[in-house]
């Protein structure tokens, strides 16, 4: 079946893989189209939307993001109507951003919450979804002239794909999301990256962040999948800690362009790793 080129991420997410697809494709299983696809850290879903596997389970710990996926799937018309009401002004942006500081935020409808997330994602600085330790969105206004707040062609294509194929959308722990995987499955992990330095640590798209213990737990989940003959591919930063942790697996080093660094001249191409348990 020909792939629909309009089925692409509808939000920009930290560490998104859209620019790395051509480097990821060569290491994917040759029979991936026949396998059930799992992506437990879905984020913007660049790999998921590129592959367009008919049978997939996607998951994320970020409840607002998962709500947006469900609304795009089930309430597209209402979402588009809501998105069209937003204004690209600083005053309006901060008014919408501040909504999660109030208890009434819980009373917003699923459509209103999804509309807010997409609006803030399209209009905030660098499209950077970031929350503070209280779980409040804190990226500043981007001041863009014509942000594409309502990308109807993409939203409609994604909605149709999510609704018509066998796609399960989960909001929970990644280990739970892969429990049903078997030898006819493929799992792609794109977790919060291990920091290459203390100043480069960025896990602000979910409250709490990730530590070394979290990376070790993920590796144990990968070990369990291997014992169950489940193929997995994992992306992470090319740190010695990660390379030592996965020394028993196949590790490929690729280069990625990353724009997240407080020091402008430290942005640019950085090494990342693709780790897998298959040939």
Short mmCIF file of C-alpha atoms in Angstrom, two decimals:
data_model
loop_
_atom_site.label_atom_id
_atom_site.label_comp_id
_atom_site.label_asym_id
_atom_site.label_seq_id
_atom_site.Cartn_x
_atom_site.Cartn_y
_atom_site.Cartn_z
CA UNK A 1 0.00 0.00 0.00
CA UNK A 2 1.38 3.42 -0.97
CA UNK A 3 2.16 5.68 1.96
CA UNK A 4 0.28 8.94 2.40
CA UNK A 5 2.87 11.75 2.55
CA UNK A 6 0.44 13.92 4.51
CA UNK A 7 0.58 11.50 7.44
CA UNK A 8 3.26 13.35 9.37
CA UNK A 9 3.68 14.71 12.94
CA UNK A 10 1.06 17.30 13.86
CA UNK A 11 3.20 18.62 16.73
CA UNK A 12 6.91 19.32 17.00
CA UNK A 13 8.48 17.41 19.89
CA UNK A 14 11.85 17.51 21.60
CA UNK A 15 14.21 15.00 19.99
CA UNK A 16 11.87 14.45 17.05
CA UNK A 17 13.14 12.00 14.45
CA UNK A 18 11.82 13.56 11.25
CA UNK A 19 15.31 14.64 10.15
CA UNK A 20 16.80 11.24 11.02
CA UNK A 21 14.38 9.00 9.11
CA UNK A 22 16.89 8.37 6.31
CA UNK A 23 19.47 7.22 8.86
CA UNK A 24 17.00 5.07 10.78
CA UNK A 25 15.49 3.29 7.75
CA UNK A 26 18.59 1.17 6.91
CA UNK A 27 18.63 -0.46 10.36
CA UNK A 28 14.92 -1.29 10.55
CA UNK A 29 13.93 -4.97 10.22
CA UNK A 30 13.45 -5.96 6.58
CA UNK A 31 10.06 -7.47 7.42
CA UNK A 32 8.84 -4.51 9.47
CA UNK A 33 5.68 -4.07 7.38
CA UNK A 34 4.55 -7.52 8.57
CA UNK A 35 5.27 -6.85 12.24
CA UNK A 36 3.08 -5.27 14.89
CA UNK A 37 4.63 -1.90 15.69
CA UNK A 38 5.14 -0.56 19.23
CA UNK A 39 6.36 2.92 20.10
CA UNK A 40 6.22 3.47 23.89
CA UNK A 41 7.61 7.06 23.81
CA UNK A 42 5.59 8.37 20.88
CA UNK A 43 6.32 12.10 21.14
CA UNK A 44 5.69 13.64 17.73
CA UNK A 45 5.60 10.17 16.13
CA UNK A 46 7.89 10.79 13.13
CA UNK A 47 8.95 7.13 12.79
CA UNK A 48 5.43 5.86 13.45
CA UNK A 49 3.91 8.13 10.83
CA UNK A 50 6.65 7.34 8.33
CA UNK A 51 6.13 3.58 8.63
CA UNK A 52 2.32 3.71 8.77
CA UNK A 53 2.04 0.14 10.07
CA UNK A 54 -1.58 -0.98 10.08
CA UNK A 55 -1.25 -2.70 13.48
CA UNK A 56 0.38 -0.49 16.08
CA UNK A 57 0.42 0.35 19.78
CA UNK A 58 1.64 3.83 20.68
CA UNK A 59 2.09 5.24 24.17
CA UNK A 60 3.35 8.26 26.03
CA UNK A 61 3.54 9.25 29.69
CA UNK A 62 2.47 12.80 28.82
CA UNK A 63 -1.31 12.79 29.31
CA UNK A 64 -1.86 16.06 27.40
CA UNK A 65 -0.02 14.71 24.36
CA UNK A 66 -1.94 11.42 24.41
CA UNK A 67 -5.18 13.37 24.72
CA UNK A 68 -4.22 15.30 21.57
CA UNK A 69 -3.72 12.04 19.65
CA UNK A 70 -7.11 10.79 20.79
CA UNK A 71 -8.85 14.05 19.88
CA UNK A 72 -7.24 14.11 16.42
CA UNK A 73 -8.48 10.55 15.97
CA UNK A 74 -12.00 10.96 17.34
CA UNK A 75 -13.00 14.66 17.38
CA UNK A 76 -11.26 16.23 14.42
CA UNK A 77 -14.01 18.63 13.29
CA UNK A 78 -14.41 20.10 16.78
CA UNK A 79 -10.63 20.39 17.11
CA UNK A 80 -10.24 22.27 13.83
CA UNK A 81 -13.07 24.62 14.78
CA UNK A 82 -11.35 25.32 18.10
CA UNK A 83 -7.91 25.84 16.53
CA UNK A 84 -9.31 28.45 14.14
CA UNK A 85 -10.32 30.63 17.11
CA UNK A 86 -6.77 31.12 18.40
CA UNK A 87 -4.88 34.40 18.01
CA UNK A 88 -1.18 34.84 17.23
CA UNK A 89 -0.48 37.58 19.76
CA UNK A 90 1.74 37.66 22.82
CA UNK A 91 -1.10 38.68 25.16
CA UNK A 92 -3.37 35.90 23.96
CA UNK A 93 -0.52 33.34 24.02
CA UNK A 94 0.28 33.97 27.68
CA UNK A 95 -3.39 33.91 28.58
CA UNK A 96 -3.70 30.43 27.05
CA UNK A 97 -0.37 29.31 28.51
CA UNK A 98 -1.46 30.30 32.02
CA UNK A 99 -4.54 28.08 31.96
CA UNK A 100 -2.71 25.12 33.54
CA UNK A 101 -1.89 27.27 36.60
CA UNK A 102 -5.55 27.24 37.62
CA UNK A 103 -7.62 24.42 39.09
CA UNK A 104 -10.24 25.05 36.39
CA UNK A 105 -7.79 23.55 33.85
CA UNK A 106 -9.12 20.13 34.84
CA UNK A 107 -12.58 21.24 33.70
CA UNK A 108 -11.49 21.95 30.12
CA UNK A 109 -12.86 19.51 27.58
CA UNK A 110 -10.59 17.05 25.80
CA UNK A 111 -10.93 19.13 22.62
CA UNK A 112 -10.03 22.36 24.45
CA UNK A 113 -6.93 20.76 25.98
CA UNK A 114 -5.79 19.34 22.63
CA UNK A 115 -6.42 22.67 20.90
CA UNK A 116 -4.37 24.45 23.57
CA UNK A 117 -1.45 22.03 23.24
CA UNK A 118 -1.32 22.30 19.44
CA UNK A 119 -1.72 26.09 19.53
CA UNK A 120 1.09 26.53 22.08
CA UNK A 121 3.28 24.08 20.17
CA UNK A 122 2.86 26.05 16.94
CA UNK A 123 3.35 29.50 18.46
CA UNK A 124 5.87 29.04 21.29
CA UNK A 125 9.58 29.70 20.86
CA UNK A 126 11.27 27.00 18.73
CA UNK A 127 8.16 24.81 18.96
CA UNK A 128 9.56 23.59 22.27
CA UNK A 129 7.05 21.78 24.49
CA UNK A 130 8.44 22.22 27.99
CA UNK A 131 6.95 22.02 31.47
CA UNK A 132 8.40 23.02 34.83
CA UNK A 133 8.59 20.87 37.98
CA UNK A 134 4.94 21.67 38.67
CA UNK A 135 3.91 20.33 35.28
CA UNK A 136 3.11 23.80 33.93
CA UNK A 137 3.87 24.73 30.32
CA UNK A 138 6.61 27.37 30.40
CA UNK A 139 7.99 27.96 26.89
CA UNK A 140 7.85 31.65 25.85
CA UNK A 141 6.00 33.19 22.92
CA UNK A 142 7.74 32.60 19.59
CA UNK A 143 6.66 35.83 17.87
CA UNK A 144 6.31 34.12 14.47
CA UNK A 145 4.54 36.02 11.68
CA UNK A 146 2.42 33.22 10.22
CA UNK A 147 2.55 30.04 12.32
CA UNK A 148 0.60 27.15 10.79
CA UNK A 149 -1.80 26.72 13.70
CA UNK A 150 -4.47 24.90 11.64
CA UNK A 151 -2.76 22.43 9.32
CA UNK A 152 -5.99 20.87 8.06
CA UNK A 153 -4.51 18.55 5.39
CA UNK A 154 -2.13 16.90 7.88
CA UNK A 155 -4.70 16.73 10.68
CA UNK A 156 -7.26 15.12 8.37
CA UNK A 157 -4.77 12.57 7.01
CA UNK A 158 -3.54 11.65 10.50
CA UNK A 159 -7.10 11.42 11.82
CA UNK A 160 -8.13 9.09 9.00
CA UNK A 161 -5.06 6.89 9.53
CA UNK A 162 -5.55 6.62 13.31
CA UNK A 163 -9.27 5.90 12.94
CA UNK A 164 -9.17 3.40 10.08
CA UNK A 165 -6.18 1.27 11.07
CA UNK A 166 -5.68 -0.96 14.12
CA UNK A 167 -3.99 1.70 16.28
CA UNK A 168 -4.12 1.50 20.08
CA UNK A 169 -3.24 4.72 21.94
CA UNK A 170 -2.06 4.35 25.54
CA UNK A 171 -1.11 6.76 28.32
CA UNK A 172 1.10 5.09 30.88
CA UNK A 173 4.37 3.40 31.71
CA UNK A 174 6.42 2.29 28.70
CA UNK A 175 7.12 -1.13 30.22
CA UNK A 176 3.39 -1.83 30.43
CA UNK A 177 2.92 -0.67 26.83
CA UNK A 178 5.21 -3.42 25.47
CA UNK A 179 3.99 -6.31 27.61
CA UNK A 180 1.92 -7.80 24.78
CA UNK A 181 4.80 -7.70 22.27
CA UNK A 182 5.87 -11.07 20.86
CA UNK A 183 8.16 -12.49 18.17
CA UNK A 184 5.88 -10.98 15.51
CA UNK A 185 6.37 -7.48 16.94
CA UNK A 186 8.87 -4.63 16.61
CA UNK A 187 9.49 -2.04 19.33
CA UNK A 188 11.05 1.37 18.71
CA UNK A 189 12.19 3.18 21.84
CA UNK A 190 12.85 6.94 21.70
CA UNK A 191 13.18 7.77 25.42
CA UNK A 192 14.42 10.93 27.12
CA UNK A 193 18.10 10.99 26.23
CA UNK A 194 20.95 10.56 28.66
CA UNK A 195 22.61 14.01 28.92
CA UNK A 196 25.98 14.45 27.21
CA UNK A 197 26.76 17.03 29.91
CA UNK A 198 25.01 18.48 32.94
CA UNK A 199 24.11 21.66 31.05
CA UNK A 200 22.60 19.73 28.14
CA UNK A 201 20.08 17.76 30.18
CA UNK A 202 16.57 18.28 28.80
CA UNK A 203 13.63 16.17 29.91
CA UNK A 204 11.18 19.00 30.44
CA UNK A 205 8.47 17.60 28.18
CA UNK A 206 7.31 15.44 31.07
CA UNK A 207 7.26 16.41 34.72
CA UNK A 208 10.04 14.80 36.74
CA UNK A 209 12.68 14.08 34.13
CA UNK A 210 14.91 11.02 33.73
CA UNK A 211 17.96 9.85 35.69
CA UNK A 212 20.54 7.10 35.21
CA UNK A 213 18.31 4.69 37.13
CA UNK A 214 15.58 5.24 34.53
CA UNK A 215 18.02 4.41 31.72
CA UNK A 216 19.04 1.22 33.54
CA UNK A 217 15.40 0.19 33.97
CA UNK A 218 14.80 0.73 30.25
CA UNK A 219 17.79 -1.48 29.44
CA UNK A 220 16.29 -4.21 31.64
CA UNK A 221 13.05 -3.95 29.63
CA UNK A 222 15.13 -4.33 26.45
CA UNK A 223 16.80 -7.42 27.93
CA UNK A 224 13.38 -8.88 28.67
CA UNK A 225 12.20 -8.23 25.12
CA UNK A 226 15.33 -9.96 23.79
CA UNK A 227 14.61 -13.03 25.92
CA UNK A 228 11.11 -13.07 24.42
CA UNK A 229 12.51 -12.86 20.85
CA UNK A 230 11.04 -9.39 20.30
CA UNK A 231 13.04 -7.12 18.00
CA UNK A 232 13.77 -3.63 19.33
CA UNK A 233 15.53 -0.49 18.13
CA UNK A 234 16.48 2.24 20.59
CA UNK A 235 17.68 5.82 20.06
CA UNK A 236 19.80 7.63 22.62
CA UNK A 237 22.72 10.00 23.03
CA UNK A 238 26.18 8.68 22.28
CA UNK A 239 27.52 8.83 25.83
CA UNK A 240 29.95 6.35 27.32
CA UNK A 241 27.34 5.43 29.92
CA UNK A 242 24.81 4.40 27.25
CA UNK A 243 27.41 2.59 25.11
CA UNK A 244 28.64 0.65 28.14
CA UNK A 245 25.08 -0.12 29.24
CA UNK A 246 24.21 -1.65 25.85
CA UNK A 247 27.62 -3.15 25.06
CA UNK A 248 26.07 -6.56 24.34
CA UNK A 249 23.89 -5.15 21.56
CA UNK A 250 24.57 -3.79 18.07
CA UNK A 251 25.32 -0.07 18.24
CA UNK A 252 25.38 2.27 15.24
CA UNK A 253 26.49 5.88 15.61
CA UNK A 254 24.63 8.50 13.59
CA UNK A 255 24.71 12.28 13.48
CA UNK A 256 21.76 14.47 14.40
CA UNK A 257 21.27 18.21 14.24
CA UNK A 258 19.96 19.42 17.58
CA UNK A 259 18.89 22.99 18.32
CA UNK A 260 18.34 22.70 22.07
CA UNK A 261 21.22 24.27 23.96
CA UNK A 262 21.38 27.47 25.98
CA UNK A 263 24.63 28.35 24.19
CA UNK A 264 23.96 28.99 20.49
CA UNK A 265 27.40 27.94 19.21
CA UNK A 266 27.03 24.55 20.91
CA UNK A 267 24.02 23.67 18.79
CA UNK A 268 24.49 21.61 15.65
CA UNK A 269 25.52 18.07 14.70
CA UNK A 270 25.92 15.67 17.60
CA UNK A 271 26.49 11.92 17.76
CA UNK A 272 23.56 9.69 18.66
CA UNK A 273 23.28 5.92 18.86
CA UNK A 274 20.88 3.42 17.37
CA UNK A 275 20.88 0.22 19.44
CA UNK A 276 19.28 -3.04 18.29
CA UNK A 277 19.04 -6.73 19.10
CA UNK A 278 18.79 -8.08 15.54
CA UNK A 279 20.89 -8.21 12.38
#
